Amino acid sequence: MQKVRWRHKLPLHPSDAQVITCQQDHLRRHSPHLFHEDGRPRSTCMVLFPTPRRSRANALGERPYDSSTIGYWLQTWLDQFAVTDEQGKPFDPARVLPYAFRHTYAQLRADAGVPLDILQVLMAHQDPSTTQVYYRPSHPRRVEAVRAIAAKYQFDLTGGRIRARTPDDDLADRIRAGVGSVPVPAGRCHEMNNVRADGHGCPVYNRCFSCTFYTTDFTHLPELRQLRAGKAEQLAALESAYGGVLTAGPLSAASLELLRQEVQQIDERVGKCEADISSLTPEKRTTVESWLHTRDWFLTVIPVAAVLAGQQRLDQPTVDPIVTESTTG
């Protein structure tokens, strides 16, 4: 490693070793003066890509290509096809530099779950903060981190805790838990018939917020807030129309009371989720709030109705339409 002037040994994948072997065979064929008759390099300091320039200092292939030459080859190769990013969008080839592969090396290993201290050794950094500059937490890793935290804070209809799934649980049990539910507005449904029907077989007509098979956690907080905002807006519109467009009477009053109780239901779940987030450690709270901020932005750009369109029909209620009881004197 020229940057730190260290001799550094890195583990190689078999495919990497195959490429290196091909390059060595290429040098033996085209630069035989650098090798003994038995194929061994004449110098123990011979590099894998020696410059072809003949000089006294490079008589034994100890001088590599100049970095500008490698950059020229790389740009020439990239000009032959369109470069895209991981989302399939056009990517500027001028941003693909030889040194960028060092960042790619770090990013791939970070995405694979290599701990920071191990990655620091592989990168030959003295300070772990230097290693962190070379990669960014990927979206799947952030999602997995938040899900791991939220697994300990799931609650049911009554606000009771649900046993968390841990990595030590039996694999088959975790697989059953993963396929034994379907997404519903601001939570998940575990009712067997509805799961079999992929969310289209609810036996109680999507009264999720009064169903014992409904569970949620704070990862659904943005959806709960969006549902609450929509119901509050609808309630305000009905209240302003009461006695005017809406005829005052038992049916109109029941509709208003229904919406008020729906908003109250959602407020209780939002409060529960916010209380769970407040109970986290500062580090975990930062991770969760960063993820929720991203979700809030997503649901602001794309209305919650569009997000939930793939989960259930939009003509069905998104929360439980509570039946109000009238008392007679």
Tab-separated table of N, CA and C in Angstrom, residues 65-217:
chain	number	residue	atom	x	y	z
A	65	TYR	N	2.807	1.255	-13.703
A	65	TYR	CA	2.262	2.277	-14.585
A	65	TYR	C	1.949	3.534	-13.790
A	66	ASP	N	2.043	4.668	-14.444
A	66	ASP	CA	1.627	5.914	-13.827
A	66	ASP	C	0.112	5.905	-13.651
A	67	SER	N	-0.381	6.515	-12.563
A	67	SER	CA	-1.818	6.512	-12.288
A	67	SER	C	-2.622	7.176	-13.403
A	68	SER	N	-2.034	8.161	-14.074
A	68	SER	CA	-2.754	8.819	-15.170
A	68	SER	C	-2.980	7.860	-16.332
A	69	THR	N	-2.046	6.938	-16.533
A	69	THR	CA	-2.212	5.951	-17.607
A	69	THR	C	-3.365	5.012	-17.292
A	70	ILE	N	-3.447	4.553	-16.039
A	70	ILE	CA	-4.554	3.688	-15.631
A	70	ILE	C	-5.887	4.423	-15.792
A	71	GLY	N	-5.893	5.715	-15.430
A	71	GLY	CA	-7.112	6.503	-15.583
A	71	GLY	C	-7.528	6.637	-17.042
A	72	TYR	N	-6.552	6.801	-17.924
A	72	TYR	CA	-6.850	6.909	-19.363
A	72	TYR	C	-7.448	5.607	-19.876
A	73	TRP	N	-6.864	4.466	-19.496
A	73	TRP	CA	-7.406	3.175	-19.923
A	73	TRP	C	-8.835	2.985	-19.408
A	74	LEU	N	-9.064	3.381	-18.164
A	74	LEU	CA	-10.381	3.214	-17.564
A	74	LEU	C	-11.425	4.044	-18.294
A	75	GLN	N	-11.110	5.307	-18.598
A	75	GLN	CA	-12.056	6.163	-19.310
A	75	GLN	C	-12.303	5.670	-20.732
A	76	THR	N	-11.264	5.154	-21.381
A	76	THR	CA	-11.421	4.599	-22.733
A	76	THR	C	-12.365	3.413	-22.720
A	77	TRP	N	-12.240	2.589	-21.701
A	77	TRP	CA	-13.116	1.421	-21.581
A	77	TRP	C	-14.549	1.852	-21.290
A	78	LEU	N	-14.733	2.854	-20.417
A	78	LEU	CA	-16.072	3.306	-20.064
A	78	LEU	C	-16.784	3.984	-21.219
A	79	ASP	N	-16.033	4.573	-22.143
A	79	ASP	CA	-16.639	5.248	-23.291
A	79	ASP	C	-17.337	4.282	-24.238
A	80	GLN	N	-17.126	2.992	-24.049
A	80	GLN	CA	-17.690	2.007	-24.969
A	80	GLN	C	-19.133	1.631	-24.632
A	81	PHE	N	-19.633	2.048	-23.463
A	81	PHE	CA	-21.002	1.708	-23.096
A	81	PHE	C	-21.539	2.755	-22.130
A	82	ALA	N	-22.848	2.738	-21.925
A	82	ALA	CA	-23.496	3.689	-21.024
A	82	ALA	C	-23.341	3.218	-19.583
A	83	VAL	N	-22.940	4.118	-18.727
A	83	VAL	CA	-22.741	3.800	-17.311
A	83	VAL	C	-23.987	4.216	-16.536
A	84	THR	N	-24.503	3.323	-15.699
A	84	THR	CA	-25.681	3.610	-14.876
A	84	THR	C	-25.367	3.316	-13.413
A	85	ASP	N	-26.152	3.937	-12.519
A	85	ASP	CA	-25.981	3.679	-11.096
A	85	ASP	C	-26.838	2.505	-10.675
A	86	GLU	N	-26.950	2.256	-9.344
A	86	GLU	CA	-27.676	1.090	-8.858
A	86	GLU	C	-29.172	1.190	-9.086
A	87	GLN	N	-29.688	2.413	-9.344
A	87	GLN	CA	-31.104	2.579	-9.688
A	87	GLN	C	-31.352	2.561	-11.186
A	88	GLY	N	-30.288	2.357	-11.978
A	88	GLY	CA	-30.431	2.323	-13.427
A	88	GLY	C	-30.417	3.689	-14.077
A	89	LYS	N	-30.085	4.750	-13.321
A	89	LYS	CA	-30.028	6.098	-13.872
A	89	LYS	C	-28.649	6.372	-14.453
A	90	PRO	N	-28.543	7.258	-15.462
A	90	PRO	CA	-27.230	7.560	-16.070
A	90	PRO	C	-26.235	8.067	-15.031
A	91	PHE	N	-25.005	7.606	-15.138
A	91	PHE	CA	-23.938	7.983	-14.208
A	91	PHE	C	-22.790	8.590	-15.008
A	92	ASP	N	-22.255	9.687	-14.507
A	92	ASP	CA	-21.191	10.401	-15.209
A	92	ASP	C	-19.912	9.562	-15.211
A	93	PRO	N	-19.420	9.113	-16.392
A	93	PRO	CA	-18.196	8.305	-16.423
A	93	PRO	C	-16.974	9.039	-15.891
A	94	ALA	N	-16.996	10.377	-15.920
A	94	ALA	CA	-15.846	11.136	-15.429
A	94	ALA	C	-15.651	10.952	-13.925
A	95	ARG	N	-16.694	10.516	-13.243
A	95	ARG	CA	-16.592	10.307	-11.799
A	95	ARG	C	-16.007	8.937	-11.445
A	96	VAL	N	-15.794	8.081	-12.440
A	96	VAL	CA	-15.207	6.760	-12.204
A	96	VAL	C	-13.697	6.891	-12.306
A	97	LEU	N	-13.044	6.932	-11.172
A	97	LEU	CA	-11.598	7.102	-11.087
A	97	LEU	C	-10.960	5.846	-10.498
A	98	PRO	N	-9.679	5.597	-10.791
A	98	PRO	CA	-9.025	4.420	-10.197
A	98	PRO	C	-9.121	4.392	-8.679
A	99	TYR	N	-8.978	5.560	-8.035
A	99	TYR	CA	-9.023	5.583	-6.568
A	99	TYR	C	-10.417	5.273	-6.037
A	100	ALA	N	-11.442	5.460	-6.883
A	100	ALA	CA	-12.811	5.183	-6.442
A	100	ALA	C	-13.009	3.708	-6.135
A	101	PHE	N	-12.180	2.845	-6.742
A	101	PHE	CA	-12.321	1.421	-6.471
A	101	PHE	C	-11.962	1.099	-5.024
A	102	ARG	N	-11.153	1.906	-4.405
A	102	ARG	CA	-10.859	1.712	-2.986
A	102	ARG	C	-12.115	1.983	-2.145
A	103	HIS	N	-12.868	3.005	-2.525
A	103	HIS	CA	-14.135	3.277	-1.846
A	103	HIS	C	-15.136	2.148	-2.115
A	104	THR	N	-15.139	1.629	-3.355
A	104	THR	CA	-16.027	0.529	-3.684
A	104	THR	C	-15.683	-0.707	-2.856
A	105	TYR	N	-14.401	-0.957	-2.685
A	105	TYR	CA	-13.953	-2.083	-1.867
A	105	TYR	C	-14.524	-1.972	-0.453
A	106	ALA	N	-14.438	-0.777	0.121
A	106	ALA	CA	-14.952	-0.572	1.473
A	106	ALA	C	-16.473	-0.681	1.511
A	107	GLN	N	-17.162	-0.118	0.518
A	107	GLN	CA	-18.625	-0.125	0.505
A	107	GLN	C	-19.177	-1.545	0.395
A	108	LEU	N	-18.597	-2.358	-0.473
A	108	LEU	CA	-19.081	-3.724	-0.658
A	108	LEU	C	-18.941	-4.535	0.621
A	109	ARG	N	-17.836	-4.340	1.317
A	109	ARG	CA	-17.627	-5.101	2.550
A	109	ARG	C	-18.487	-4.570	3.687
A	110	ALA	N	-18.722	-3.269	3.710
A	110	ALA	CA	-19.626	-2.718	4.721
A	110	ALA	C	-21.044	-3.225	4.499
A	111	ASP	N	-21.492	-3.283	3.223
A	111	ASP	CA	-22.825	-3.797	2.919
A	111	ASP	C	-22.953	-5.274	3.266
A	112	ALA	N	-21.829	-5.993	3.209
A	112	ALA	CA	-21.847	-7.424	3.540
A	112	ALA	C	-21.825	-7.668	5.041
A	113	GLY	N	-21.745	-6.585	5.847
A	113	GLY	CA	-21.787	-6.735	7.290
A	113	GLY	C	-20.441	-6.859	7.968
A	114	VAL	N	-19.353	-6.512	7.270
A	114	VAL	CA	-18.025	-6.575	7.891
A	114	VAL	C	-17.941	-5.507	8.984
A	115	PRO	N	-17.590	-5.860	10.216
A	115	PRO	CA	-17.508	-4.874	11.300
A	115	PRO	C	-16.486	-3.783	10.994
A	116	LEU	N	-16.684	-2.623	11.631
A	116	LEU	CA	-15.820	-1.483	11.368
A	116	LEU	C	-14.364	-1.769	11.708
A	117	ASP	N	-14.117	-2.474	12.827
A	117	ASP	CA	-12.736	-2.727	13.211
A	117	ASP	C	-12.018	-3.639	12.224
A	118	ILE	N	-12.736	-4.613	11.650
A	118	ILE	CA	-12.132	-5.494	10.639
A	118	ILE	C	-11.886	-4.723	9.354
A	119	LEU	N	-12.857	-3.900	8.956
A	119	LEU	CA	-12.690	-3.105	7.743
A	119	LEU	C	-11.535	-2.113	7.893
A	120	GLN	N	-11.348	-1.614	9.090
A	120	GLN	CA	-10.225	-0.702	9.347
A	120	GLN	C	-8.896	-1.396	9.090
A	121	VAL	N	-8.776	-2.654	9.513
A	121	VAL	CA	-7.543	-3.421	9.271
A	121	VAL	C	-7.350	-3.678	7.781
A	122	LEU	N	-8.436	-4.055	7.087
A	122	LEU	CA	-8.338	-4.328	5.653
A	122	LEU	C	-7.930	-3.085	4.866
A	123	MET	N	-8.366	-1.917	5.329
A	123	MET	CA	-8.045	-0.670	4.640
A	123	MET	C	-6.720	-0.066	5.107
A	124	ALA	N	-6.109	-0.651	6.136
A	124	ALA	CA	-4.831	-0.176	6.677
A	124	ALA	C	-4.941	1.246	7.212
A	125	HIS	N	-6.027	1.514	7.918
A	125	HIS	CA	-6.220	2.826	8.533
A	125	HIS	C	-5.842	2.771	10.005
A	126	GLN	N	-5.229	3.824	10.492
A	126	GLN	CA	-4.884	3.898	11.903
A	126	GLN	C	-6.064	4.376	12.749
A	127	ASP	N	-6.964	5.150	12.152
A	127	ASP	CA	-8.099	5.721	12.877
A	127	ASP	C	-9.396	5.208	12.255
A	128	PRO	N	-10.316	4.654	13.051
A	128	PRO	CA	-11.577	4.159	12.470
A	128	PRO	C	-12.416	5.244	11.810
A	129	SER	N	-12.262	6.500	12.267
A	129	SER	CA	-13.018	7.584	11.632
A	129	SER	C	-12.603	7.765	10.176
A	130	THR	N	-11.363	7.430	9.848
A	130	THR	CA	-10.910	7.493	8.449
A	130	THR	C	-11.619	6.442	7.617
A	131	THR	N	-11.791	5.258	8.187
A	131	THR	CA	-12.480	4.180	7.465
A	131	THR	C	-13.925	4.552	7.165
A	132	GLN	N	-14.579	5.236	8.098
A	132	GLN	CA	-15.982	5.592	7.913
A	132	GLN	C	-16.184	6.556	6.756
A	133	VAL	N	-15.146	7.284	6.362
A	133	VAL	CA	-15.256	8.214	5.234
A	133	VAL	C	-15.395	7.450	3.921
A	134	TYR	N	-14.921	6.209	3.890
A	134	TYR	CA	-14.849	5.450	2.650
A	134	TYR	C	-16.145	4.736	2.284
A	135	TYR	N	-17.130	4.773	3.129
A	135	TYR	CA	-18.392	4.116	2.787
A	135	TYR	C	-19.536	4.837	3.482
A	136	ARG	N	-20.742	4.587	3.014
A	136	ARG	CA	-21.937	5.155	3.631
A	136	ARG	C	-22.895	4.007	3.931
A	137	PRO	N	-23.646	4.100	5.012
A	137	PRO	CA	-24.610	3.040	5.320
A	137	PRO	C	-25.643	2.927	4.205
A	138	SER	N	-25.766	1.766	3.629
A	138	SER	CA	-26.699	1.571	2.523
A	138	SER	C	-28.134	1.534	3.035
A	139	HIS	N	-29.064	1.732	2.122
A	139	HIS	CA	-30.482	1.728	2.494
A	139	HIS	C	-30.915	0.384	3.087
A	140	PRO	N	-30.542	-0.767	2.493
A	140	PRO	CA	-30.952	-2.036	3.107
A	140	PRO	C	-30.409	-2.217	4.516
A	141	ARG	N	-29.195	-1.738	4.789
A	141	ARG	CA	-28.634	-1.872	6.127
A	141	ARG	C	-29.391	-0.999	7.127
A	142	ARG	N	-29.782	0.215	6.707
A	142	ARG	CA	-30.549	1.080	7.604
A	142	ARG	C	-31.908	0.455	7.911
A	143	VAL	N	-32.532	-0.111	6.874
A	143	VAL	CA	-33.837	-0.755	7.084
A	143	VAL	C	-33.698	-1.923	8.048
A	144	GLU	N	-32.662	-2.747	7.857
A	144	GLU	CA	-32.467	-3.906	8.715
A	144	GLU	C	-32.190	-3.493	10.154
A	145	ALA	N	-31.421	-2.411	10.327
A	145	ALA	CA	-31.127	-1.938	11.685
A	145	ALA	C	-32.391	-1.477	12.393
A	146	VAL	N	-33.240	-0.719	11.692
A	146	VAL	CA	-34.477	-0.235	12.305
A	146	VAL	C	-35.431	-1.391	12.595
A	147	ARG	N	-35.498	-2.356	11.686
A	147	ARG	CA	-36.371	-3.508	11.921
A	147	ARG	C	-35.909	-4.314	13.127
A	148	ALA	N	-34.600	-4.448	13.286
A	148	ALA	CA	-34.079	-5.192	14.434
A	148	ALA	C	-34.451	-4.509	15.741
A	149	ILE	N	-34.422	-3.167	15.742
A	149	ILE	CA	-34.810	-2.433	16.947
A	149	ILE	C	-36.319	-2.539	17.172
A	150	ALA	N	-37.089	-2.365	16.091
A	150	ALA	CA	-38.557	-2.355	16.210
A	150	ALA	C	-39.106	-3.710	16.620
A	151	ALA	N	-38.353	-4.804	16.335
A	151	ALA	CA	-38.847	-6.141	16.672
A	151	ALA	C	-39.082	-6.300	18.166
A	152	LYS	N	-38.397	-5.493	18.983
A	152	LYS	CA	-38.555	-5.581	20.433
A	152	LYS	C	-39.656	-4.653	20.954
A	153	TYR	N	-40.274	-3.883	20.058
A	153	TYR	CA	-41.249	-2.879	20.505
A	153	TYR	C	-42.585	-3.013	19.777
A	154	GLN	N	-42.919	-4.217	19.316
A	154	GLN	CA	-44.216	-4.425	18.696
A	154	GLN	C	-45.294	-4.518	19.778
A	155	PHE	N	-46.476	-4.008	19.470
A	155	PHE	CA	-47.591	-4.120	20.408
A	155	PHE	C	-48.862	-4.443	19.637
A	156	ASP	N	-49.818	-4.998	20.362
A	156	ASP	CA	-51.071	-5.416	19.741
A	156	ASP	C	-52.144	-4.353	19.946
A	157	LEU	N	-53.409	-4.767	19.750
A	157	LEU	CA	-54.538	-3.840	19.827
A	157	LEU	C	-54.624	-3.135	21.174
A	158	THR	N	-54.354	-3.888	22.239
A	158	THR	CA	-54.489	-3.337	23.589
A	158	THR	C	-53.241	-2.600	24.064
A	159	GLY	N	-52.189	-2.585	23.232
A	159	GLY	CA	-50.943	-1.958	23.644
A	159	GLY	C	-49.996	-2.905	24.340
A	160	GLY	N	-50.342	-4.185	24.405
A	160	GLY	CA	-49.486	-5.183	25.046
A	160	GLY	C	-48.305	-5.554	24.167
A	161	ARG	N	-47.194	-5.867	24.788
A	161	ARG	CA	-45.982	-6.243	24.075
A	161	ARG	C	-46.134	-7.622	23.429
A	162	ILE	N	-45.499	-7.768	22.265
A	162	ILE	CA	-45.456	-9.041	21.563
A	162	ILE	C	-44.037	-9.567	21.641
A	163	ARG	N	-43.893	-10.862	21.868
A	163	ARG	CA	-42.555	-11.439	22.009
A	163	ARG	C	-41.710	-11.150	20.786
A	164	ALA	N	-40.521	-10.609	21.010
A	164	ALA	CA	-39.649	-10.209	19.908
A	164	ALA	C	-38.986	-11.413	19.266
A	165	ARG	N	-38.745	-11.299	17.967
A	165	ARG	CA	-37.991	-12.320	17.243
A	165	ARG	C	-36.508	-12.012	17.406
A	166	THR	N	-35.714	-13.000	17.737
A	166	THR	CA	-34.282	-12.808	17.914
A	166	THR	C	-33.536	-13.741	16.985
A	167	PRO	N	-32.261	-13.432	16.682
A	167	PRO	CA	-31.470	-14.319	15.811
A	167	PRO	C	-31.305	-15.714	16.379
A	168	ASP	N	-31.486	-15.870	17.715
A	168	ASP	CA	-31.318	-17.184	18.330
A	168	ASP	C	-32.552	-18.060	18.192
A	169	ASP	N	-33.647	-17.483	17.705
A	169	ASP	CA	-34.860	-18.282	17.510
A	169	ASP	C	-34.623	-19.332	16.431
A	170	ASP	N	-35.409	-20.390	16.509
A	170	ASP	CA	-35.303	-21.443	15.506
A	170	ASP	C	-35.587	-20.882	14.110
A	171	LEU	N	-34.792	-21.304	13.125
A	171	LEU	CA	-34.907	-20.760	11.769
A	171	LEU	C	-36.286	-21.011	11.191
A	172	ALA	N	-36.798	-22.212	11.352
A	172	ALA	CA	-38.122	-22.522	10.810
A	172	ALA	C	-39.195	-21.664	11.450
A	173	ASP	N	-39.043	-21.389	12.752
A	173	ASP	CA	-40.014	-20.550	13.448
A	173	ASP	C	-39.989	-19.143	12.902
A	174	ARG	N	-38.784	-18.615	12.615
A	174	ARG	CA	-38.677	-17.265	12.073
A	174	ARG	C	-39.258	-17.190	10.662
A	175	ILE	N	-39.082	-18.263	9.896
A	175	ILE	CA	-39.640	-18.288	8.537
A	175	ILE	C	-41.167	-18.276	8.614
A	176	ARG	N	-41.730	-19.035	9.540
A	176	ARG	CA	-43.188	-19.038	9.688
A	176	ARG	C	-43.693	-17.657	10.108
A	177	ALA	N	-42.940	-16.984	10.989
A	177	ALA	CA	-43.347	-15.644	11.414
A	177	ALA	C	-43.284	-14.665	10.263
A	178	GLY	N	-42.320	-14.846	9.358
A	178	GLY	CA	-42.167	-13.920	8.244
A	178	GLY	C	-43.264	-14.057	7.206
A	179	VAL	N	-43.720	-15.309	6.973
A	179	VAL	CA	-44.743	-15.525	5.939
A	179	VAL	C	-46.132	-15.573	6.540
A	180	GLY	N	-46.254	-15.472	7.861
A	180	GLY	CA	-47.543	-15.600	8.513
A	180	GLY	C	-48.264	-14.292	8.730
A	181	SER	N	-47.968	-13.286	7.916
A	181	SER	CA	-48.656	-12.004	8.054
A	181	SER	C	-48.667	-11.294	6.711
A	182	VAL	N	-49.567	-10.325	6.594
A	182	VAL	CA	-49.654	-9.498	5.391
A	182	VAL	C	-49.713	-8.038	5.826
A	183	PRO	N	-49.218	-7.111	4.998
A	183	PRO	CA	-49.272	-5.695	5.372
A	183	PRO	C	-50.688	-5.148	5.285
A	184	VAL	N	-51.044	-4.352	6.269
A	184	VAL	CA	-52.304	-3.614	6.292
A	184	VAL	C	-51.955	-2.165	6.637
A	185	PRO	N	-52.885	-1.234	6.509
A	185	PRO	CA	-52.566	0.157	6.826
A	185	PRO	C	-51.957	0.323	8.214
A	186	ALA	N	-50.733	0.835	8.257
A	186	ALA	CA	-50.031	1.158	9.508
A	186	ALA	C	-49.813	-0.055	10.392
A	187	GLY	N	-49.608	-1.234	9.816
A	187	GLY	CA	-49.335	-2.413	10.621
A	187	GLY	C	-49.348	-3.682	9.795
A	188	ARG	N	-49.543	-4.818	10.497
A	188	ARG	CA	-49.573	-6.111	9.831
A	188	ARG	C	-50.735	-6.928	10.393
A	189	CYS	N	-51.284	-7.815	9.541
A	189	CYS	CA	-52.390	-8.688	9.911
A	189	CYS	C	-51.893	-10.128	9.955
A	190	HIS	N	-52.265	-10.861	11.044
A	190	HIS	CA	-51.836	-12.246	11.219
A	190	HIS	C	-53.018	-13.215	11.154
A	191	GLU	N	-54.164	-12.747	10.674
A	191	GLU	CA	-55.330	-13.623	10.572
A	191	GLU	C	-55.114	-14.624	9.438
A	192	MET	N	-55.277	-15.910	9.718
A	192	MET	CA	-54.878	-16.973	8.808
A	192	MET	C	-55.560	-16.871	7.446
A	193	ASN	N	-56.866	-16.685	7.427
A	193	ASN	CA	-57.588	-16.637	6.147
A	193	ASN	C	-57.155	-15.428	5.324
A	194	ASN	N	-56.927	-14.302	5.963
A	194	ASN	CA	-56.502	-13.108	5.250
A	194	ASN	C	-55.088	-13.271	4.697
A	195	VAL	N	-54.229	-13.950	5.460
A	195	VAL	CA	-52.864	-14.201	4.987
A	195	VAL	C	-52.882	-15.107	3.768
A	196	ARG	N	-53.705	-16.150	3.817
A	196	ARG	CA	-53.803	-17.067	2.676
A	196	ARG	C	-54.301	-16.347	1.433
A	197	ALA	N	-55.191	-15.376	1.626
A	197	ALA	CA	-55.755	-14.625	0.489
A	197	ALA	C	-54.902	-13.417	0.125
A	198	ASP	N	-53.692	-13.333	0.681
A	198	ASP	CA	-52.768	-12.231	0.381
A	198	ASP	C	-53.389	-10.869	0.681
A	199	GLY	N	-54.112	-10.802	1.798
A	199	GLY	CA	-54.679	-9.532	2.232
A	199	GLY	C	-56.045	-9.221	1.676
A	200	HIS	N	-56.626	-10.135	0.889
A	200	HIS	CA	-57.931	-9.869	0.272
A	200	HIS	C	-59.033	-10.755	0.863
A	201	GLY	N	-58.786	-11.336	2.039
A	201	GLY	CA	-59.786	-12.220	2.635
A	201	GLY	C	-60.091	-11.881	4.072
A	202	CYS	N	-60.137	-10.604	4.381
A	202	CYS	CA	-60.402	-10.196	5.766
A	202	CYS	C	-61.823	-10.596	6.159
A	203	PRO	N	-61.989	-11.367	7.243
A	203	PRO	CA	-63.336	-11.813	7.637
A	203	PRO	C	-64.168	-10.729	8.303
A	204	VAL	N	-63.564	-9.608	8.691
A	204	VAL	CA	-64.325	-8.544	9.360
A	204	VAL	C	-64.256	-7.246	8.559
A	205	TYR	N	-64.000	-7.360	7.278
A	205	TYR	CA	-64.054	-6.209	6.374
A	205	TYR	C	-63.106	-5.081	6.779
A	206	ASN	N	-61.856	-5.470	7.053
A	206	ASN	CA	-60.764	-4.512	7.273
A	206	ASN	C	-61.008	-3.567	8.450
A	207	ARG	N	-61.558	-4.096	9.525
A	207	ARG	CA	-61.662	-3.312	10.765
A	207	ARG	C	-60.382	-3.531	11.568
A	208	CYS	N	-59.276	-3.077	11.008
A	208	CYS	CA	-57.958	-3.433	11.547
A	208	CYS	C	-57.759	-2.951	12.975
A	209	PHE	N	-58.191	-1.720	13.275
A	209	PHE	CA	-57.866	-1.138	14.563
A	209	PHE	C	-58.692	-1.707	15.713
A	210	SER	N	-59.639	-2.621	15.388
A	210	SER	CA	-60.388	-3.305	16.440
A	210	SER	C	-60.196	-4.815	16.355
A	211	CYS	N	-59.209	-5.242	15.609
A	211	CYS	CA	-58.995	-6.669	15.357
A	211	CYS	C	-57.851	-7.191	16.226
A	212	THR	N	-58.045	-8.359	16.825
A	212	THR	CA	-57.019	-8.944	17.694
A	212	THR	C	-55.822	-9.466	16.903
A	213	PHE	N	-55.946	-9.585	15.580
A	213	PHE	CA	-54.842	-10.074	14.753
A	213	PHE	C	-53.977	-8.935	14.205
A	214	TYR	N	-54.274	-7.714	14.606
A	214	TYR	CA	-53.543	-6.538	14.116
A	214	TYR	C	-52.365	-6.232	15.045
A	215	THR	N	-51.191	-5.988	14.462
A	215	THR	CA	-50.011	-5.559	15.229
A	215	THR	C	-49.340	-4.406	14.498
A	216	THR	N	-48.586	-3.614	15.247
A	216	THR	CA	-47.868	-2.493	14.646
A	216	THR	C	-46.660	-2.163	15.508
A	217	ASP	N	-45.848	-1.238	15.051
A	217	ASP	CA	-44.696	-0.751	15.808
A	217	ASP	C	-44.345	0.623	15.259
